[in-house]
mmCIF file of C-alpha atoms in Angstrom:
data_model
loop_
_atom_site.group_PDB
_atom_site.id
_atom_site.type_symbol
_atom_site.label_atom_id
_atom_site.label_comp_id
_atom_site.label_asym_id
_atom_site.label_seq_id
_atom_site.Cartn_x
_atom_site.Cartn_y
_atom_site.Cartn_z
ATOM 1 C CA MET N 8 202.170 31.568 51.235
ATOM 2 C CA ILE N 9 199.781 31.260 53.776
ATOM 3 C CA LYS N 10 202.081 30.215 56.631
ATOM 4 C CA GLU N 11 203.782 33.776 55.819
ATOM 5 C CA VAL N 12 200.900 35.601 55.596
ATOM 6 C CA LEU N 13 199.838 34.630 58.605
ATOM 7 C CA GLN N 14 203.142 35.019 60.758
ATOM 8 C CA GLY N 15 203.052 38.562 59.285
ATOM 9 C CA LEU N 16 200.085 39.335 60.075
ATOM 10 C CA GLU N 17 200.076 38.059 63.757
ATOM 11 C CA THR N 18 203.163 40.267 64.261
ATOM 12 C CA ILE N 19 201.113 43.200 62.854
ATOM 13 C CA SER N 20 198.253 42.512 65.403
ATOM 14 C CA GLN N 21 200.652 42.075 68.362
ATOM 15 C CA GLY N 22 201.899 46.021 67.460
ATOM 16 C CA HIS N 23 204.900 45.472 65.501
ATOM 17 C CA PRO N 24 204.870 48.236 62.742
ATOM 18 C CA GLU N 25 203.602 47.050 59.231
ATOM 19 C CA THR N 26 205.426 47.555 56.035
ATOM 20 C CA ARG N 27 202.735 47.918 53.582
ATOM 21 C CA ILE N 28 201.821 49.691 50.363
ATOM 22 C CA HIS N 29 200.098 52.995 50.522
ATOM 23 C CA PRO N 30 196.408 52.243 50.650
ATOM 24 C CA LEU N 31 195.630 54.573 47.883
ATOM 25 C CA VAL N 32 198.342 52.636 45.638
ATOM 26 C CA ARG N 33 196.472 49.450 46.622
ATOM 27 C CA ARG N 34 193.025 51.215 45.738
ATOM 28 C CA TRP N 35 194.249 52.365 42.442
ATOM 29 C CA VAL N 36 195.531 48.801 40.874
ATOM 30 C CA LEU N 37 192.357 47.367 42.304
ATOM 31 C CA ARG N 38 190.030 49.773 41.133
ATOM 32 C CA THR N 39 191.718 49.909 37.743
ATOM 33 C CA PHE N 40 191.891 46.204 36.863
ATOM 34 C CA ILE N 41 188.239 45.304 37.774
ATOM 35 C CA ARG N 42 186.898 48.647 36.105
ATOM 36 C CA THR N 43 188.670 48.056 32.982
ATOM 37 C CA LEU N 44 186.658 44.768 32.670
ATOM 38 C CA PHE N 45 183.437 45.682 34.060
ATOM 39 C CA ARG N 46 181.130 48.816 35.260
ATOM 40 C CA VAL N 47 181.089 49.273 38.652
ATOM 41 C CA ARG N 48 178.253 51.213 41.088
ATOM 42 C CA VAL N 49 178.768 52.168 44.426
ATOM 43 C CA GLU N 50 175.966 53.259 46.448
ATOM 44 C CA ASN N 51 175.726 54.633 49.761
ATOM 45 C CA LEU N 52 179.860 54.260 50.405
ATOM 46 C CA GLU N 53 179.386 57.214 53.190
ATOM 47 C CA ARG N 54 177.861 55.135 55.110
ATOM 48 C CA ILE N 55 181.013 53.124 56.251
ATOM 49 C CA PRO N 56 182.482 54.913 59.520
ATOM 50 C CA GLU N 57 185.185 56.419 59.582
ATOM 51 C CA LYS N 58 186.819 53.987 62.582
ATOM 52 C CA PRO N 59 187.480 50.282 62.954
ATOM 53 C CA ALA N 60 184.563 48.550 61.328
ATOM 54 C CA ILE N 61 183.299 44.621 59.958
ATOM 55 C CA LEU N 62 181.978 44.936 56.617
ATOM 56 C CA ALA N 63 179.490 42.402 56.314
ATOM 57 C CA ALA N 64 179.123 40.979 52.793
ATOM 58 C CA ASN N 65 177.038 38.270 50.624
ATOM 59 C CA HIS N 66 179.478 36.380 48.300
ATOM 60 C CA LEU N 67 178.394 35.401 44.728
ATOM 61 C CA HIS N 68 181.695 34.947 42.983
ATOM 62 C CA HIS N 69 185.512 34.722 43.766
ATOM 63 C CA ILE N 70 185.928 38.043 41.961
ATOM 64 C CA ASP N 71 184.198 39.741 45.294
ATOM 65 C CA PRO N 72 186.734 40.269 47.644
ATOM 66 C CA LEU N 73 189.135 42.037 45.047
ATOM 67 C CA LEU N 74 185.813 44.100 43.898
ATOM 68 C CA LEU N 75 185.049 45.232 47.601
ATOM 69 C CA LEU N 76 189.625 45.947 48.391
ATOM 70 C CA GLY N 77 188.885 48.490 45.082
ATOM 71 C CA GLU N 78 185.765 50.514 46.394
ATOM 72 C CA LEU N 79 186.413 50.421 49.897
ATOM 73 C CA PRO N 80 188.197 54.140 51.286
ATOM 74 C CA THR N 81 191.710 54.215 52.073
ATOM 75 C CA HIS N 82 191.498 54.631 56.193
ATOM 76 C CA PRO N 83 191.012 52.730 57.954
ATOM 77 C CA HIS N 84 192.892 50.199 56.321
ATOM 78 C CA TYR N 85 190.561 46.811 55.493
ATOM 79 C CA TYR N 86 191.587 43.147 55.192
ATOM 80 C CA VAL N 87 189.827 40.700 54.118
ATOM 81 C CA LEU N 88 189.093 37.201 55.689
ATOM 82 C CA GLY N 89 188.937 35.141 52.964
ATOM 83 C CA ASP N 90 189.366 31.370 51.480
ATOM 84 C CA ALA N 91 193.083 31.111 50.801
ATOM 85 C CA ARG N 92 192.598 28.179 48.390
ATOM 86 C CA THR N 93 190.318 30.537 46.439
ATOM 87 C CA LEU N 94 192.536 33.796 46.665
ATOM 88 C CA TYR N 95 195.867 32.362 46.204
ATOM 89 C CA ASN N 96 195.073 29.090 43.397
ATOM 90 C CA LYS N 97 196.266 31.205 40.646
ATOM 91 C CA TRP N 98 199.445 33.228 39.866
ATOM 92 C CA TRP N 99 198.248 36.373 38.986
ATOM 93 C CA LYS N 100 195.979 36.609 42.404
ATOM 94 C CA ARG N 101 198.987 35.559 44.606
ATOM 95 C CA PHE N 102 200.973 38.069 42.232
ATOM 96 C CA ILE N 103 198.360 41.006 42.840
ATOM 97 C CA LEU N 104 197.526 40.110 46.717
ATOM 98 C CA ARG N 105 201.589 40.239 47.614
ATOM 99 C CA LEU N 106 201.540 43.753 46.185
ATOM 100 C CA VAL N 107 198.536 45.118 47.378
ATOM 101 C CA GLY N 108 198.577 42.848 51.087
ATOM 102 C CA GLY N 109 195.038 42.948 52.969
ATOM 103 C CA VAL N 110 193.928 39.360 52.897
ATOM 104 C CA ILE N 111 193.703 37.077 56.365
ATOM 105 C CA PRO N 112 193.971 33.647 54.822
ATOM 106 C CA LEU N 113 191.777 30.964 55.880
ATOM 107 C CA GLU N 114 192.590 27.229 55.356
ATOM 108 C CA ARG N 115 189.408 25.373 54.894
ATOM 109 C CA ILE N 116 188.238 22.123 53.227
ATOM 110 C CA TRP N 117 185.461 22.626 50.785
ATOM 111 C CA LYS N 118 182.139 20.965 50.560
ATOM 112 C CA GLU N 119 183.015 18.827 47.558
ATOM 113 C CA GLU N 120 185.812 17.616 49.785
ATOM 114 C CA LEU N 121 183.614 16.447 52.689
ATOM 115 C CA ALA N 122 181.131 15.027 49.914
ATOM 116 C CA VAL N 123 183.727 12.700 48.378
ATOM 117 C CA ILE N 124 184.983 11.687 52.685
ATOM 118 C CA GLU N 125 181.287 10.962 53.038
ATOM 119 C CA ALA N 126 180.511 8.976 49.595
ATOM 120 C CA SER N 127 183.530 6.893 50.319
ATOM 121 C CA LYS N 128 182.326 5.725 53.708
ATOM 122 C CA HIS N 129 178.768 4.545 51.608
ATOM 123 C CA GLN N 130 180.053 2.006 48.694
ATOM 124 C CA ARG N 131 181.781 4.227 46.405
ATOM 125 C CA GLN N 132 184.948 2.042 46.874
ATOM 126 C CA ASP N 133 186.258 3.981 44.006
ATOM 127 C CA LEU N 134 186.544 7.066 46.212
ATOM 128 C CA LEU N 135 188.475 5.542 48.826
ATOM 129 C CA GLU N 136 192.326 6.704 47.575
ATOM 130 C CA LEU N 137 190.844 10.338 46.983
ATOM 131 C CA ALA N 138 189.448 10.622 50.360
ATOM 132 C CA GLN N 139 192.164 9.386 52.116
ATOM 133 C CA ALA N 140 194.127 11.832 50.515
ATOM 134 C CA ILE N 141 191.907 14.636 51.186
ATOM 135 C CA GLU N 142 192.012 13.851 55.090
ATOM 136 C CA GLU N 143 195.468 13.446 54.978
ATOM 137 C CA ASN N 144 196.512 16.699 52.942
ATOM 138 C CA VAL N 145 193.641 19.290 53.288
ATOM 139 C CA PRO N 146 193.249 21.316 56.725
ATOM 140 C CA THR N 147 189.816 21.685 57.777
ATOM 141 C CA GLY N 148 191.020 25.280 59.293
ATOM 142 C CA GLU N 149 188.524 24.294 62.449
ATOM 143 C CA ASP N 150 191.412 23.278 65.092
ATOM 144 C CA ILE N 151 191.436 24.870 68.046
ATOM 145 C CA PRO N 152 195.169 26.504 67.387
ATOM 146 C CA THR N 153 194.214 27.673 63.909
ATOM 147 C CA LEU N 154 190.523 29.177 65.352
ATOM 148 C CA ARG N 155 192.834 31.278 68.356
ATOM 149 C CA LYS N 156 195.455 32.458 66.024
ATOM 150 C CA ILE N 157 192.547 33.861 63.299
ATOM 151 C CA ASN N 158 190.696 35.283 66.776
ATOM 152 C CA ARG N 159 193.934 36.766 67.630
ATOM 153 C CA ILE N 160 194.837 38.673 64.381
ATOM 154 C CA VAL N 161 191.311 39.765 63.881
ATOM 155 C CA GLN N 162 191.279 41.074 67.558
ATOM 156 C CA GLY N 163 194.261 42.971 67.218
ATOM 157 C CA LEU N 164 193.882 44.685 63.708
ATOM 158 C CA LEU N 165 190.583 46.047 64.758
ATOM 159 C CA SER N 166 192.343 47.065 67.901
ATOM 160 C CA GLN N 167 194.841 49.117 65.934
ATOM 161 C CA GLY N 168 192.272 50.968 64.262
ATOM 162 C CA ASN N 169 192.150 48.453 61.375
ATOM 163 C CA GLY N 170 188.503 47.567 59.618
ATOM 164 C CA LEU N 171 187.653 43.602 58.514
ATOM 165 C CA VAL N 172 185.927 42.570 55.784
ATOM 166 C CA VAL N 173 184.040 39.055 56.077
ATOM 167 C CA PHE N 174 181.380 37.210 53.973
ATOM 168 C CA PRO N 175 179.531 35.477 56.848
ATOM 169 C CA GLU N 176 177.694 32.798 54.388
ATOM 170 C CA GLY N 177 180.988 31.045 54.787
ATOM 171 C CA ARG N 178 180.527 29.836 50.966
ATOM 172 C CA LEU N 179 179.680 31.086 47.646
ATOM 173 C CA GLY N 180 175.599 31.784 47.097
ATOM 174 C CA SER N 181 174.441 30.125 43.880
ATOM 175 C CA THR N 182 171.498 32.871 42.904
ATOM 176 C CA GLU N 183 171.085 36.474 43.021
ATOM 177 C CA GLY N 184 169.303 38.124 45.683
ATOM 178 C CA GLN N 185 169.273 35.342 47.807
ATOM 179 C CA LEU N 186 171.370 34.245 51.022
ATOM 180 C CA HIS N 187 172.666 31.036 52.715
ATOM 181 C CA PRO N 188 172.100 30.832 56.383
ATOM 182 C CA LEU N 189 174.975 33.237 58.155
ATOM 183 C CA LYS N 190 177.619 31.694 60.151
ATOM 184 C CA ARG N 191 178.140 33.341 63.729
ATOM 185 C CA GLY N 192 181.702 34.473 63.475
ATOM 186 C CA THR N 193 181.032 37.684 62.191
ATOM 187 C CA VAL N 194 179.083 39.136 65.229
ATOM 188 C CA ILE N 195 181.435 37.465 67.662
ATOM 189 C CA TYR N 196 184.465 39.465 66.493
ATOM 190 C CA ALA N 197 182.143 42.290 66.539
ATOM 191 C CA LEU N 198 180.749 42.052 70.043
ATOM 192 C CA ARG N 199 184.390 41.061 71.081
ATOM 193 C CA ALA N 200 185.971 44.361 69.469
ATOM 194 C CA GLY N 201 183.152 46.444 70.172
ATOM 195 C CA VAL N 202 182.982 47.372 66.534
ATOM 196 C CA PRO N 203 179.943 48.367 64.129
ATOM 197 C CA ILE N 204 178.831 45.952 61.426
ATOM 198 C CA VAL N 205 178.137 47.294 58.089
ATOM 199 C CA PRO N 206 175.967 45.182 55.829
ATOM 200 C CA VAL N 207 177.193 45.123 52.198
ATOM 201 C CA VAL N 208 175.364 43.664 49.241
ATOM 202 C CA ILE N 209 177.217 42.687 46.144
ATOM 203 C CA ILE N 210 175.121 42.324 43.236
ATOM 204 C CA GLY N 211 175.641 41.279 39.433
ATOM 205 C CA THR N 212 179.006 38.921 39.917
ATOM 206 C CA GLN N 213 177.408 35.608 40.140
ATOM 207 C CA ASP N 214 177.721 35.396 36.426
ATOM 208 C CA LEU N 215 180.396 37.775 34.682
ATOM 209 C CA PHE N 216 180.902 39.051 31.009
ATOM 210 C CA LEU N 217 182.615 41.960 29.606
ATOM 211 C CA ARG N 218 181.610 45.524 30.601
ATOM 212 C CA LYS N 219 178.828 44.076 32.814
ATOM 213 C CA GLN N 220 177.356 46.246 35.820
ATOM 214 C CA LEU N 221 178.318 45.449 39.210
ATOM 215 C CA THR N 222 176.898 47.016 42.248
ATOM 216 C CA VAL N 223 177.838 47.116 45.555
ATOM 217 C CA ARG N 224 175.688 48.715 48.094
ATOM 218 C CA PHE N 225 176.224 49.517 51.770
ATOM 219 C CA GLY N 226 173.754 49.376 54.371
ATOM 220 C CA GLU N 227 173.534 51.207 57.831
ATOM 221 C CA PRO N 228 175.913 50.483 60.428
ATOM 222 C CA LEU N 229 174.940 48.017 62.741
ATOM 223 C CA TYR N 230 175.760 48.567 66.636
ATOM 224 C CA PHE N 231 175.789 46.072 69.187
ATOM 225 C CA ASP N 232 177.033 46.130 72.524
ATOM 226 C CA GLN N 233 180.567 45.430 73.687
ATOM 227 C CA THR N 234 181.160 42.188 75.883
ATOM 228 C CA SER N 235 183.989 40.369 76.797
ATOM 229 C CA ARG N 236 181.463 36.988 77.965
ATOM 230 C CA ILE N 237 179.786 36.278 74.862
ATOM 231 C CA LYS N 238 176.231 34.799 75.669
ATOM 232 C CA ARG N 239 174.345 32.304 73.083
ATOM 233 C CA GLN N 240 171.141 35.139 73.085
ATOM 234 C CA GLU N 241 172.969 37.995 71.907
ATOM 235 C CA VAL N 242 174.959 36.131 69.133
ATOM 236 C CA ASP N 243 171.177 34.968 67.908
ATOM 237 C CA THR N 244 169.687 38.221 68.017
ATOM 238 C CA ALA N 245 172.811 40.095 66.403
ATOM 239 C CA LEU N 246 172.635 37.512 63.442
ATOM 240 C CA GLU N 247 169.236 37.685 62.684
ATOM 241 C CA THR N 248 169.506 41.682 62.823
ATOM 242 C CA LEU N 249 172.387 41.667 60.454
ATOM 243 C CA GLN N 250 170.647 38.740 58.421
ATOM 244 C CA ASN N 251 167.423 41.097 57.959
ATOM 245 C CA ALA N 252 169.867 44.022 57.345
ATOM 246 C CA LEU N 253 171.299 42.412 54.253
ATOM 247 C CA LEU N 254 168.024 40.973 52.975
ATOM 248 C CA SER N 255 166.430 44.690 52.775
ATOM 249 C CA LEU N 256 169.398 45.643 50.513
ATOM 250 C CA LEU N 257 169.358 42.817 47.954
ATOM 251 C CA PRO N 258 166.873 43.085 44.954
ATOM 252 C CA THR N 259 163.694 41.119 45.478
ATOM 253 C CA ASN N 260 163.284 41.042 41.371
ATOM 254 C CA TYR N 261 167.222 40.469 39.978
ATOM 255 C CA VAL N 262 167.237 39.649 35.836
ATOM 256 C CA GLU N 263 170.247 38.836 34.405
ATOM 257 C CA PRO N 264 171.031 40.952 31.256
ATOM 258 C CA LYS N 265 170.088 39.707 28.079
ATOM 259 C CA GLY N 266 171.995 39.659 24.796
ATOM 260 C CA ILE N 267 175.377 38.879 23.766
ATOM 261 C CA LYS N 268 177.743 38.129 26.668
ATOM 262 C CA ILE N 269 181.453 38.908 25.376
ATOM 263 C CA LEU N 270 184.150 36.799 27.299
ATOM 264 C CA ARG N 271 181.505 35.349 29.781
ATOM 265 C CA HIS N 272 183.565 31.921 29.660
ATOM 266 C CA PHE N 273 187.119 33.143 30.121
ATOM 267 C CA LEU N 274 186.054 35.995 33.292
ATOM 268 C CA ASN N 275 183.990 33.334 35.024
ATOM 269 C CA HIS N 276 186.807 30.894 34.700
ATOM 270 C CA MET N 277 189.742 33.757 35.264
ATOM 271 C CA PHE N 278 188.149 34.767 38.506
ATOM 272 C CA TRP N 279 187.306 31.362 40.006
#
């Protein structure tokens, strides 16, 4: 499925027409699905520019990409750059995402797998077979051809007037209101394409239960000068600006709701 989707996206990024579901239908399907289970509050949606932009969001749970795709405007058309193994790991996710589209799947090795490989090198003989299987079968996603392909797809989609959703932490957060250090890819994409970055924070998805309040909060767009010769200082400055913008949007005193949490175990594992 990853190979099929990437091949189709590369064709689209080269200017060929795309056959896709109407954006209003995509939004309706995902919004209906999510809002049947949870209460959703969206703040400052009007801050999203009516032109190509990169939305940079914190990441607390695997529900986050579906939540965002269901709440974003229908124009421009947004694509989510996300971990394929968590987006496609269940039949119902594959069914929905085949229907609504909008995913640029990344093949990545997980930190747990890296830990197995590392432990096998340090007196954990019982992990040798598993570590070997991981090294032989799990793509890291960091090989040069793959990185170049993803970059071509991203730049092509942005140049054609589409938008992009990225989770710059590169992994799930473990605590509401906190961020992992951000990866550089988000600002590199923005600097190359000359598009603004809109900081987005998602609140409440770290622990799910039926009818829980989930919040999506948008910040003011961040504008940077377009450049084809990106310097390290430019990236670092833009990354610090983005990190500060996200931190300013996050709650400083988040408290999980108390009381009975209906379907908590089911919903957390459903979206995992």
